[in-house]
């Protein structure tokens, strides 16, 4: 079933849109695709050759007639004038055509130069920064594990503490000591309690914003208040540059893929993933930066025509290793997108199209997949170990046909759809399942293992029973091997062929 892309709403009363559609309808805005009728090219070439020969013959005939009238001293002045005009018209026609072609070529070059200038200007806007002055002071902080000991001090004037230490208390007392040679001794004097840490770092405390310390950390010393010049992205200018690139995409489809590469590279470089360790609950909402979300919105609302252009070029949106937690992908088209190794905690994928998307190794805890299309998506080794019942879990997606979860952590997924009712998913022996599902997988492991060796042609009655039992579970087509086994790829390819998931974006060939 072809996925109905959700396009941005446009007013049909817009004069510019109506005019553009009319010009496109009559063929004035579309560049001809000569590959669609390659056989017709030689015929057109022959016709043009015959037309050129006819013009030459007509010109020669007209010239002969003109000379005959002149040489015979004919008095037909009007005929001589008409023939002369005809000669000029015939001889000048090629030059008129040539001049029109040159003018059109110059116009095309000027248009492309203008578009290139617009792209360069917009790309320059993506790197604009602004400088702001803030008042702050450096603070030295001791962090890490600490150790508290009590020092017995004979001479306070010569006593020195270890590095990264803070004196916690000082008092006079009497303490019994066990000496290995003299036995029990009494010490009466100064006792100093010292706490020592393993590491230290320096942070800036901004005026009117108290510094928050980690558990177990301590402030060692305060610096003087001073003015710091802080450089930050100019979000307003960058967002404008992103929307300018979107407009260029709409006006110049030939530059669309290049602009998508620019925008996805911008997202990767400005929101890189630091690590893929799950956030400890409770997870706090943290929206992505405004310009990052704007770039995602532009990428996600591409028209179906531009998406088809990408597919014809086997182009995938490259968002690998990006931190897009809490990002909004809702209603967007991300078919075939490269999202492997991304941090996508609590991301909103509602009604998004992720057909054939690559999400290997992604962190997807608390992600909302309500009504999303995950047909043929690769979630191998992805992490879905946490979920929120108030948000749409992966089982609430609209389409899971052929979704691969080989070696993934699905410990938060309470159930999977029955293969006989809904099209099957694909998993492996090392897919981490919730306890109830894991027990069902073990109970059906013999049938899963036997399914691998069942002939796909004529099958006997016992083998037919195996297939029927598997189709009544969520594990029809699953692999009894681990995700790194070579047989697993073969079994997934076989399942995809049976489901009709061939070609791009499911496969690159």
Short mmCIF file of C-alpha atoms in Angstrom, two decimals:
data_model
loop_
_atom_site.label_atom_id
_atom_site.label_comp_id
_atom_site.label_asym_id
_atom_site.label_seq_id
_atom_site.Cartn_x
_atom_site.Cartn_y
_atom_site.Cartn_z
CA UNK A 1 0.00 0.00 0.00
CA UNK A 2 1.44 3.30 -1.02
CA UNK A 3 1.87 5.67 1.90
CA UNK A 4 -0.13 8.90 1.62
CA UNK A 5 2.42 11.57 2.40
CA UNK A 6 1.04 14.37 4.50
CA UNK A 7 1.94 17.59 2.76
CA UNK A 8 1.87 21.12 4.18
CA UNK A 9 -1.47 22.82 3.65
CA UNK A 10 -1.45 25.40 0.84
CA UNK A 11 -4.19 27.82 -0.17
CA UNK A 12 -5.66 26.99 -3.58
CA UNK A 13 -6.67 30.62 -3.98
CA UNK A 14 -3.07 31.73 -4.16
CA UNK A 15 -2.51 33.32 -7.56
CA UNK A 16 1.16 32.31 -7.60
CA UNK A 17 0.34 28.67 -6.92
CA UNK A 18 -2.43 28.58 -9.54
CA UNK A 19 -0.18 30.18 -12.15
CA UNK A 20 2.66 27.78 -11.34
CA UNK A 21 0.35 24.77 -11.64
CA UNK A 22 -1.05 26.05 -14.95
CA UNK A 23 2.42 26.60 -16.44
CA UNK A 24 3.48 23.20 -15.18
CA UNK A 25 0.33 21.65 -16.70
CA UNK A 26 0.99 23.06 -20.16
CA UNK A 27 4.64 22.01 -19.93
CA UNK A 28 6.33 25.41 -19.71
CA UNK A 29 7.97 24.86 -16.31
CA UNK A 30 9.00 21.25 -16.71
CA UNK A 31 12.33 20.35 -18.22
CA UNK A 32 11.82 17.55 -20.78
CA UNK A 33 13.04 14.11 -19.72
CA UNK A 34 14.66 12.77 -22.87
CA UNK A 35 15.28 9.38 -21.25
CA UNK A 36 11.55 8.61 -21.27
CA UNK A 37 11.41 8.26 -25.10
CA UNK A 38 14.92 7.50 -26.27
CA UNK A 39 13.58 5.72 -29.36
CA UNK A 40 11.90 8.94 -30.55
CA UNK A 41 15.19 10.88 -30.71
CA UNK A 42 16.44 9.50 -34.08
CA UNK A 43 13.05 10.22 -35.66
CA UNK A 44 13.18 13.84 -34.51
CA UNK A 45 16.75 14.08 -35.82
CA UNK A 46 15.74 12.85 -39.28
CA UNK A 47 12.81 15.28 -39.40
CA UNK A 48 15.03 18.21 -38.44
CA UNK A 49 17.53 17.19 -41.12
CA UNK A 50 14.82 17.05 -43.78
CA UNK A 51 13.52 20.45 -42.66
CA UNK A 52 17.00 21.94 -42.98
CA UNK A 53 17.38 20.47 -46.49
CA UNK A 54 13.96 21.86 -47.47
CA UNK A 55 14.99 25.32 -46.31
CA UNK A 56 18.22 25.11 -48.32
CA UNK A 57 16.35 23.97 -51.46
CA UNK A 58 13.75 26.72 -51.02
CA UNK A 59 16.50 29.31 -50.60
CA UNK A 60 18.35 28.14 -53.73
CA UNK A 61 15.13 28.09 -55.78
CA UNK A 62 14.22 31.58 -54.62
CA UNK A 63 17.70 32.86 -55.47
CA UNK A 64 17.56 31.34 -58.98
CA UNK A 65 14.17 32.91 -59.61
CA UNK A 66 15.46 36.27 -58.42
CA UNK A 67 18.53 36.10 -60.72
CA UNK A 68 16.43 35.09 -63.71
CA UNK A 69 14.19 38.11 -63.29
CA UNK A 70 17.15 40.47 -62.89
CA UNK A 71 19.19 39.07 -65.78
CA UNK A 72 16.24 39.06 -68.17
CA UNK A 73 15.57 42.75 -67.39
CA UNK A 74 12.03 42.00 -66.33
CA UNK A 75 9.85 44.98 -65.42
CA UNK A 76 8.07 43.13 -62.69
CA UNK A 77 9.44 45.32 -59.87
CA UNK A 78 6.91 44.10 -57.33
CA UNK A 79 7.86 40.49 -57.96
CA UNK A 80 11.55 41.35 -57.55
CA UNK A 81 10.84 43.03 -54.21
CA UNK A 82 8.81 40.11 -52.91
CA UNK A 83 11.43 37.58 -53.96
CA UNK A 84 14.15 39.64 -52.26
CA UNK A 85 12.20 39.70 -49.04
CA UNK A 86 11.72 35.95 -49.27
CA UNK A 87 15.47 35.42 -49.76
CA UNK A 88 16.26 37.58 -46.72
CA UNK A 89 13.68 35.71 -44.63
CA UNK A 90 14.99 32.27 -45.62
CA UNK A 91 18.64 33.21 -45.08
CA UNK A 92 17.93 35.04 -41.81
CA UNK A 93 15.76 32.34 -40.21
CA UNK A 94 18.71 30.25 -38.89
CA UNK A 95 20.28 33.35 -37.33
CA UNK A 96 17.01 34.26 -35.58
CA UNK A 97 16.75 30.73 -34.17
CA UNK A 98 20.40 30.80 -33.11
CA UNK A 99 19.96 34.17 -31.38
CA UNK A 100 16.88 32.92 -29.51
CA UNK A 101 18.78 29.82 -28.38
CA UNK A 102 21.72 31.92 -27.16
CA UNK A 103 19.37 34.27 -25.29
CA UNK A 104 17.65 31.32 -23.60
CA UNK A 105 21.02 29.82 -22.67
CA UNK A 106 22.12 33.12 -21.14
CA UNK A 107 18.85 33.34 -19.19
CA UNK A 108 19.34 29.79 -17.85
CA UNK A 109 22.92 30.58 -16.82
CA UNK A 110 21.78 33.76 -15.10
CA UNK A 111 19.03 31.91 -13.25
CA UNK A 112 21.40 29.19 -12.04
CA UNK A 113 23.94 31.80 -10.98
CA UNK A 114 21.23 33.59 -9.01
CA UNK A 115 20.17 30.36 -7.29
CA UNK A 116 23.79 29.53 -6.45
CA UNK A 117 24.22 32.98 -4.90
CA UNK A 118 21.05 32.45 -2.86
CA UNK A 119 22.30 29.07 -1.60
CA UNK A 120 25.69 30.52 -0.67
CA UNK A 121 24.05 33.41 1.16
CA UNK A 122 21.73 31.05 3.07
CA UNK A 123 24.61 28.72 3.99
CA UNK A 124 26.53 31.71 5.33
CA UNK A 125 23.53 32.52 7.50
CA UNK A 126 23.67 29.04 9.05
CA UNK A 127 26.94 29.91 10.76
CA UNK A 128 26.06 33.35 12.12
CA UNK A 129 26.84 33.90 15.81
CA UNK A 130 26.30 36.73 18.27
CA UNK A 131 28.36 37.91 21.23
CA UNK A 132 26.87 38.74 24.62
CA UNK A 133 28.60 40.04 27.77
CA UNK A 134 27.83 38.31 31.07
CA UNK A 135 29.15 38.78 34.59
CA UNK A 136 30.48 35.65 36.25
CA UNK A 137 33.23 34.24 38.40
CA UNK A 138 35.29 31.04 38.25
CA UNK A 139 34.70 28.50 41.01
CA UNK A 140 36.99 25.57 41.76
CA UNK A 141 35.01 22.44 42.63
CA UNK A 142 36.15 19.12 44.06
CA UNK A 143 34.22 16.18 42.57
CA UNK A 144 34.21 12.40 42.60
CA UNK A 145 34.48 10.05 45.54
CA UNK A 146 35.79 11.53 48.78
CA UNK A 147 37.51 10.17 51.87
CA UNK A 148 37.25 11.66 55.37
CA UNK A 149 40.05 11.14 57.91
CA UNK A 150 41.10 12.68 61.24
CA UNK A 151 44.69 13.95 61.49
CA UNK A 152 46.50 14.16 64.86
CA UNK A 153 48.64 17.31 64.70
CA UNK A 154 51.59 18.01 67.00
CA UNK A 155 52.57 21.35 65.43
CA UNK A 156 49.75 23.28 63.71
CA UNK A 157 52.24 25.74 62.15
CA UNK A 158 53.91 23.07 60.00
CA UNK A 159 50.80 21.05 59.15
CA UNK A 160 49.90 20.80 55.42
CA UNK A 161 46.82 19.20 53.90
CA UNK A 162 46.86 16.91 50.88
CA UNK A 163 45.83 18.35 47.47
CA UNK A 164 42.06 18.57 46.83
CA UNK A 165 41.31 18.59 50.57
CA UNK A 166 39.04 20.70 52.79
CA UNK A 167 39.23 21.04 56.57
CA UNK A 168 35.88 20.07 58.06
CA UNK A 169 36.55 20.39 61.81
CA UNK A 170 39.29 21.18 64.38
CA UNK A 171 39.22 20.30 68.06
CA UNK A 172 41.40 19.35 71.08
CA UNK A 173 40.98 15.86 72.48
CA UNK A 174 42.71 12.87 74.01
CA UNK A 175 43.10 9.75 71.87
CA UNK A 176 44.53 6.31 72.69
CA UNK A 177 47.03 5.00 70.13
CA UNK A 178 48.40 1.49 69.69
CA UNK A 179 52.12 1.72 68.98
CA UNK A 180 53.78 -1.49 67.61
CA UNK A 181 56.87 -1.06 69.86
CA UNK A 182 55.85 0.88 72.95
CA UNK A 183 52.29 -0.39 73.15
CA UNK A 184 49.38 1.84 74.10
CA UNK A 185 50.05 5.57 74.10
CA UNK A 186 47.89 8.56 74.83
CA UNK A 187 47.80 11.56 72.46
CA UNK A 188 46.39 14.78 73.75
CA UNK A 189 46.38 17.62 71.27
CA UNK A 190 44.89 19.05 68.07
CA UNK A 191 42.60 16.86 65.93
CA UNK A 192 41.80 18.06 62.36
CA UNK A 193 39.05 16.38 60.27
CA UNK A 194 39.94 16.49 56.55
CA UNK A 195 37.88 15.43 53.49
CA UNK A 196 39.84 14.63 50.31
CA UNK A 197 38.44 14.23 46.76
CA UNK A 198 39.84 12.43 43.71
CA UNK A 199 39.22 15.10 41.03
CA UNK A 200 38.69 18.83 40.60
CA UNK A 201 37.27 21.12 37.93
CA UNK A 202 36.54 24.79 37.39
CA UNK A 203 33.10 26.12 36.43
CA UNK A 204 31.69 29.60 35.85
CA UNK A 205 28.95 30.86 38.15
CA UNK A 206 26.85 33.53 36.43
CA UNK A 207 25.47 36.48 38.34
CA UNK A 208 21.89 35.89 39.59
CA UNK A 209 22.19 32.19 38.65
CA UNK A 210 23.51 30.12 41.58
CA UNK A 211 25.73 27.21 40.61
CA UNK A 212 24.18 23.77 41.10
CA UNK A 213 26.53 21.17 42.55
CA UNK A 214 26.43 17.44 41.98
CA UNK A 215 25.92 15.15 44.94
CA UNK A 216 29.13 14.80 46.92
CA UNK A 217 30.83 17.80 45.28
CA UNK A 218 32.27 20.71 47.27
CA UNK A 219 33.40 24.25 46.47
CA UNK A 220 37.12 24.75 47.03
CA UNK A 221 37.54 28.44 46.18
CA UNK A 222 35.82 31.43 44.56
CA UNK A 223 37.33 33.68 41.91
CA UNK A 224 36.64 37.38 41.34
CA UNK A 225 33.56 38.63 39.50
CA UNK A 226 34.45 39.67 35.96
CA UNK A 227 32.88 40.28 32.54
CA UNK A 228 32.88 37.32 30.14
CA UNK A 229 32.20 37.69 26.41
CA UNK A 230 30.11 34.68 25.44
CA UNK A 231 29.56 33.62 21.82
CA UNK A 232 26.27 31.91 20.98
CA UNK A 233 24.45 30.94 17.78
CA UNK A 234 22.24 33.67 16.33
CA UNK A 235 19.08 31.58 16.27
CA UNK A 236 16.90 34.13 14.49
CA UNK A 237 19.26 34.51 11.52
CA UNK A 238 19.86 30.77 11.29
CA UNK A 239 16.15 29.96 11.23
CA UNK A 240 15.70 32.50 8.43
CA UNK A 241 18.51 30.85 6.47
CA UNK A 242 16.86 27.43 6.91
CA UNK A 243 13.54 28.70 5.54
CA UNK A 244 15.37 30.40 2.66
CA UNK A 245 16.87 27.03 1.70
CA UNK A 246 13.39 25.49 1.82
CA UNK A 247 12.13 28.13 -0.64
CA UNK A 248 15.04 27.40 -2.99
CA UNK A 249 14.12 23.69 -2.88
CA UNK A 250 10.59 24.51 -3.98
CA UNK A 251 11.76 26.77 -6.82
CA UNK A 252 14.67 24.62 -8.01
CA UNK A 253 14.13 20.84 -7.68
CA UNK A 254 17.54 20.18 -9.25
CA UNK A 255 19.14 21.67 -6.09
CA UNK A 256 16.87 19.78 -3.70
CA UNK A 257 19.20 16.90 -2.80
CA UNK A 258 22.15 19.25 -2.27
CA UNK A 259 20.07 21.38 0.10
CA UNK A 260 18.90 18.28 2.01
CA UNK A 261 22.56 17.33 2.44
CA UNK A 262 23.28 20.83 3.79
CA UNK A 263 20.39 20.75 6.28
CA UNK A 264 21.09 17.23 7.56
CA UNK A 265 24.79 18.05 7.96
CA UNK A 266 23.77 21.16 9.92
CA UNK A 267 21.67 19.03 12.27
CA UNK A 268 24.46 16.48 12.76
CA UNK A 269 27.13 19.09 13.48
CA UNK A 270 25.02 21.25 15.81
CA UNK A 271 23.38 18.44 17.77
CA UNK A 272 25.90 15.58 17.99
CA UNK A 273 25.28 12.65 20.31
CA UNK A 274 27.54 12.55 23.37
CA UNK A 275 26.61 9.05 24.51
CA UNK A 276 23.80 6.53 24.26
CA UNK A 277 23.39 5.84 27.97
CA UNK A 278 19.68 5.90 28.91
CA UNK A 279 18.57 8.85 31.02
CA UNK A 280 17.84 7.96 34.63
CA UNK A 281 14.18 8.48 35.47
CA UNK A 282 12.43 10.79 36.00
CA UNK A 283 13.24 12.13 32.54
CA UNK A 284 12.83 15.91 32.25
CA UNK A 285 11.46 17.51 29.05
CA UNK A 286 14.18 19.20 27.04
CA UNK A 287 13.24 20.41 23.57
CA UNK A 288 15.92 20.68 20.88
CA UNK A 289 17.25 24.08 19.92
CA UNK A 290 14.85 26.14 17.80
CA UNK A 291 17.02 26.08 14.67
CA UNK A 292 17.50 22.30 14.92
CA UNK A 293 13.73 21.75 15.14
CA UNK A 294 13.17 24.17 12.24
CA UNK A 295 15.60 22.18 10.07
CA UNK A 296 13.79 18.94 11.00
CA UNK A 297 10.44 20.52 10.10
CA UNK A 298 11.74 21.59 6.67
CA UNK A 299 13.21 18.15 6.00
CA UNK A 300 10.06 16.36 7.16
CA UNK A 301 7.54 18.32 5.07
CA UNK A 302 9.09 17.73 1.65
CA UNK A 303 6.51 17.25 -1.07
CA UNK A 304 5.77 13.80 -2.50
CA UNK A 305 7.32 14.95 -5.80
CA UNK A 306 10.64 15.79 -4.11
CA UNK A 307 10.57 12.55 -2.11
CA UNK A 308 10.11 10.63 -5.36
CA UNK A 309 13.12 12.51 -6.77
CA UNK A 310 15.21 11.38 -3.79
CA UNK A 311 14.14 7.78 -4.24
CA UNK A 312 15.04 7.84 -7.93
CA UNK A 313 18.57 8.92 -6.90
CA UNK A 314 18.72 6.39 -4.00
CA UNK A 315 19.24 9.30 -1.62
CA UNK A 316 18.84 8.87 2.15
CA UNK A 317 18.58 11.65 4.72
CA UNK A 318 21.74 11.31 6.82
CA UNK A 319 21.03 12.14 10.48
CA UNK A 320 23.33 9.53 12.01
CA UNK A 321 24.81 10.06 15.50
CA UNK A 322 22.56 13.05 16.28
CA UNK A 323 21.02 13.92 19.64
CA UNK A 324 17.37 14.55 18.80
CA UNK A 325 15.72 13.70 22.11
CA UNK A 326 12.29 15.32 22.48
CA UNK A 327 12.41 16.36 18.81
CA UNK A 328 9.17 16.56 16.85
CA UNK A 329 9.03 14.29 13.78
CA UNK A 330 5.21 14.20 13.75
CA UNK A 331 3.49 13.97 10.34
CA UNK A 332 6.88 14.11 8.60
CA UNK A 333 8.22 11.91 5.83
CA UNK A 334 11.48 10.24 6.85
CA UNK A 335 11.33 7.21 4.57
CA UNK A 336 14.74 5.56 4.28
CA UNK A 337 16.34 8.10 6.65
CA UNK A 338 19.65 7.22 8.29
CA UNK A 339 18.97 7.55 12.03
CA UNK A 340 21.35 4.89 13.30
CA UNK A 341 23.18 5.67 16.53
CA UNK A 342 20.84 8.58 17.31
CA UNK A 343 19.64 9.60 20.74
CA UNK A 344 15.86 9.80 20.31
CA UNK A 345 14.52 9.63 23.85
CA UNK A 346 10.92 10.87 24.05
CA UNK A 347 10.97 11.87 20.37
CA UNK A 348 7.55 12.42 18.80
CA UNK A 349 7.01 10.20 15.72
CA UNK A 350 3.22 10.45 15.65
CA UNK A 351 1.84 9.87 12.14
CA UNK A 352 5.39 9.99 10.78
CA UNK A 353 6.44 7.85 7.83
CA UNK A 354 9.59 5.82 8.58
CA UNK A 355 9.33 3.22 5.84
CA UNK A 356 12.71 1.58 5.34
CA UNK A 357 14.34 3.93 7.87
CA UNK A 358 17.66 2.89 9.43
CA UNK A 359 17.44 3.10 13.24
CA UNK A 360 20.13 0.58 14.17
CA UNK A 361 21.51 1.15 17.66
CA UNK A 362 19.25 4.15 18.32
CA UNK A 363 18.11 5.03 21.85
CA UNK A 364 14.29 5.14 21.66
CA UNK A 365 13.17 5.09 25.29
CA UNK A 366 9.81 6.86 25.80
CA UNK A 367 9.50 7.59 22.05
CA UNK A 368 5.95 8.11 20.76
CA UNK A 369 5.15 5.97 17.69
CA UNK A 370 1.36 6.35 17.70
CA UNK A 371 0.04 5.79 14.14
CA UNK A 372 3.59 5.84 12.70
CA UNK A 373 4.52 3.79 9.62
CA UNK A 374 7.52 1.55 10.44
CA UNK A 375 7.13 -0.80 7.48
CA UNK A 376 10.52 -2.36 6.71
CA UNK A 377 12.33 -0.16 9.26
CA UNK A 378 15.58 -1.50 10.75
CA UNK A 379 15.67 -1.22 14.55
CA UNK A 380 18.44 -3.77 15.02
CA UNK A 381 20.20 -3.33 18.40
CA UNK A 382 17.98 -0.34 19.19
CA UNK A 383 16.94 0.33 22.80
CA UNK A 384 13.25 0.49 23.75
CA UNK A 385 13.73 -0.52 27.37
CA UNK A 386 11.51 2.23 28.81
CA UNK A 387 8.09 3.45 27.75
CA UNK A 388 5.32 5.74 28.97
CA UNK A 389 1.74 4.36 28.85
CA UNK A 390 0.50 7.90 28.25
CA UNK A 391 2.49 8.11 25.03
CA UNK A 392 2.19 5.88 21.98
CA UNK A 393 4.45 2.85 22.31
CA UNK A 394 5.79 1.03 19.28
CA UNK A 395 2.89 -1.44 19.39
CA UNK A 396 0.53 1.47 18.63
CA UNK A 397 2.21 2.19 15.30
CA UNK A 398 -0.01 2.06 12.23
CA UNK A 399 2.27 -0.28 10.27
CA UNK A 400 4.93 -2.70 11.55
CA UNK A 401 5.10 -4.99 8.52
CA UNK A 402 8.62 -6.33 8.10
CA UNK A 403 10.09 -4.18 10.89
CA UNK A 404 13.39 -5.71 12.04
CA UNK A 405 14.30 -5.75 15.74
CA UNK A 406 17.26 -8.14 15.57
CA UNK A 407 19.26 -7.90 18.80
CA UNK A 408 17.13 -4.96 20.01
CA UNK A 409 16.07 -4.28 23.60
CA UNK A 410 12.26 -4.56 23.64
CA UNK A 411 11.97 -5.13 27.37
CA UNK A 412 9.31 -2.39 27.66
CA UNK A 413 7.12 -3.87 24.90
CA UNK A 414 4.38 -5.88 26.57
CA UNK A 415 3.07 -7.60 23.45
CA UNK A 416 3.67 -7.98 19.71
CA UNK A 417 1.02 -8.32 17.04
CA UNK A 418 0.02 -11.79 15.93
CA UNK A 419 1.63 -12.58 12.58
CA UNK A 420 -1.52 -14.14 11.11
CA UNK A 421 -3.65 -11.05 11.84
CA UNK A 422 -1.05 -8.38 11.11
CA UNK A 423 1.96 -8.74 8.82
CA UNK A 424 4.92 -10.19 10.74
CA UNK A 425 7.92 -8.43 12.21
CA UNK A 426 11.44 -9.88 12.28
CA UNK A 427 13.54 -10.62 15.35
CA UNK A 428 16.33 -12.91 16.50
CA UNK A 429 17.30 -15.17 19.35
CA UNK A 430 19.17 -12.35 21.12
CA UNK A 431 16.31 -9.83 20.92
CA UNK A 432 15.61 -8.80 24.52
CA UNK A 433 11.91 -9.30 25.22
CA UNK A 434 9.65 -8.59 28.18
CA UNK A 435 9.40 -11.63 30.50
CA UNK A 436 6.00 -12.78 29.21
CA UNK A 437 7.06 -12.50 25.56
CA UNK A 438 10.40 -14.16 26.29
CA UNK A 439 8.58 -17.19 27.70
CA UNK A 440 6.39 -17.40 24.60
CA UNK A 441 9.46 -17.18 22.36
CA UNK A 442 11.14 -20.04 24.24
CA UNK A 443 7.95 -22.10 24.02
CA UNK A 444 7.91 -21.67 20.22
CA UNK A 445 11.66 -21.95 19.66
CA UNK A 446 11.43 -25.51 18.33
CA UNK A 447 8.88 -24.45 15.70
CA UNK A 448 10.97 -21.37 14.85
CA UNK A 449 14.04 -23.55 14.41
CA UNK A 450 12.12 -26.06 12.28
CA UNK A 451 10.66 -23.27 10.12
CA UNK A 452 14.14 -22.42 8.85
CA UNK A 453 14.49 -25.84 7.23
CA UNK A 454 10.99 -26.13 5.80
CA UNK A 455 10.98 -26.20 1.99
CA UNK A 456 9.19 -23.20 0.52
CA UNK A 457 7.59 -25.29 -2.21
CA UNK A 458 5.46 -28.34 -1.53
CA UNK A 459 5.31 -28.99 2.22
CA UNK A 460 4.08 -32.00 4.12
CA UNK A 461 1.26 -31.96 6.63
CA UNK A 462 3.52 -31.78 9.69
CA UNK A 463 5.36 -28.79 8.24
CA UNK A 464 2.03 -27.16 7.46
CA UNK A 465 1.08 -27.50 11.12
CA UNK A 466 4.35 -25.78 12.12
CA UNK A 467 3.57 -22.83 9.86
CA UNK A 468 0.04 -22.51 11.20
CA UNK A 469 1.24 -22.55 14.81
CA UNK A 470 3.85 -19.87 14.10
CA UNK A 471 1.35 -17.66 12.29
CA UNK A 472 -0.79 -17.73 15.42
CA UNK A 473 2.11 -16.19 17.37
CA UNK A 474 4.16 -13.00 17.00
CA UNK A 475 7.26 -14.93 15.89
CA UNK A 476 6.47 -16.11 12.37
CA UNK A 477 9.59 -15.50 10.26
CA UNK A 478 11.84 -14.82 13.27
CA UNK A 479 15.37 -16.18 13.27
CA UNK A 480 16.46 -18.87 15.76
CA UNK A 481 20.00 -17.49 15.41
CA UNK A 482 21.64 -14.38 16.87
CA UNK A 483 21.68 -11.03 15.10
CA UNK A 484 25.32 -11.38 14.00
CA UNK A 485 24.76 -14.76 12.34
CA UNK A 486 25.02 -14.69 8.54
CA UNK A 487 21.86 -16.78 8.27
CA UNK A 488 19.87 -13.99 9.93
CA UNK A 489 20.31 -11.58 7.01
CA UNK A 490 19.22 -14.30 4.60
CA UNK A 491 16.06 -15.03 6.62
CA UNK A 492 15.18 -11.33 6.84
CA UNK A 493 15.65 -10.92 3.08
CA UNK A 494 13.39 -13.93 2.51
CA UNK A 495 10.68 -12.47 4.74
CA UNK A 496 10.89 -9.08 3.00
CA UNK A 497 10.56 -10.74 -0.40
CA UNK A 498 7.44 -12.53 0.80
CA UNK A 499 6.00 -9.23 2.06
CA UNK A 500 6.85 -7.39 -1.17
CA UNK A 501 9.40 -5.10 0.50
CA UNK A 502 11.76 -4.85 -2.45
CA UNK A 503 13.63 -1.92 -3.91
CA UNK A 504 14.27 1.48 -2.35
CA UNK A 505 13.93 2.56 0.48
CA UNK A 506 13.97 -0.95 1.91
CA UNK A 507 17.09 -1.91 -0.01
CA UNK A 508 19.72 0.09 -1.82
CA UNK A 509 19.89 -2.05 -4.93
#
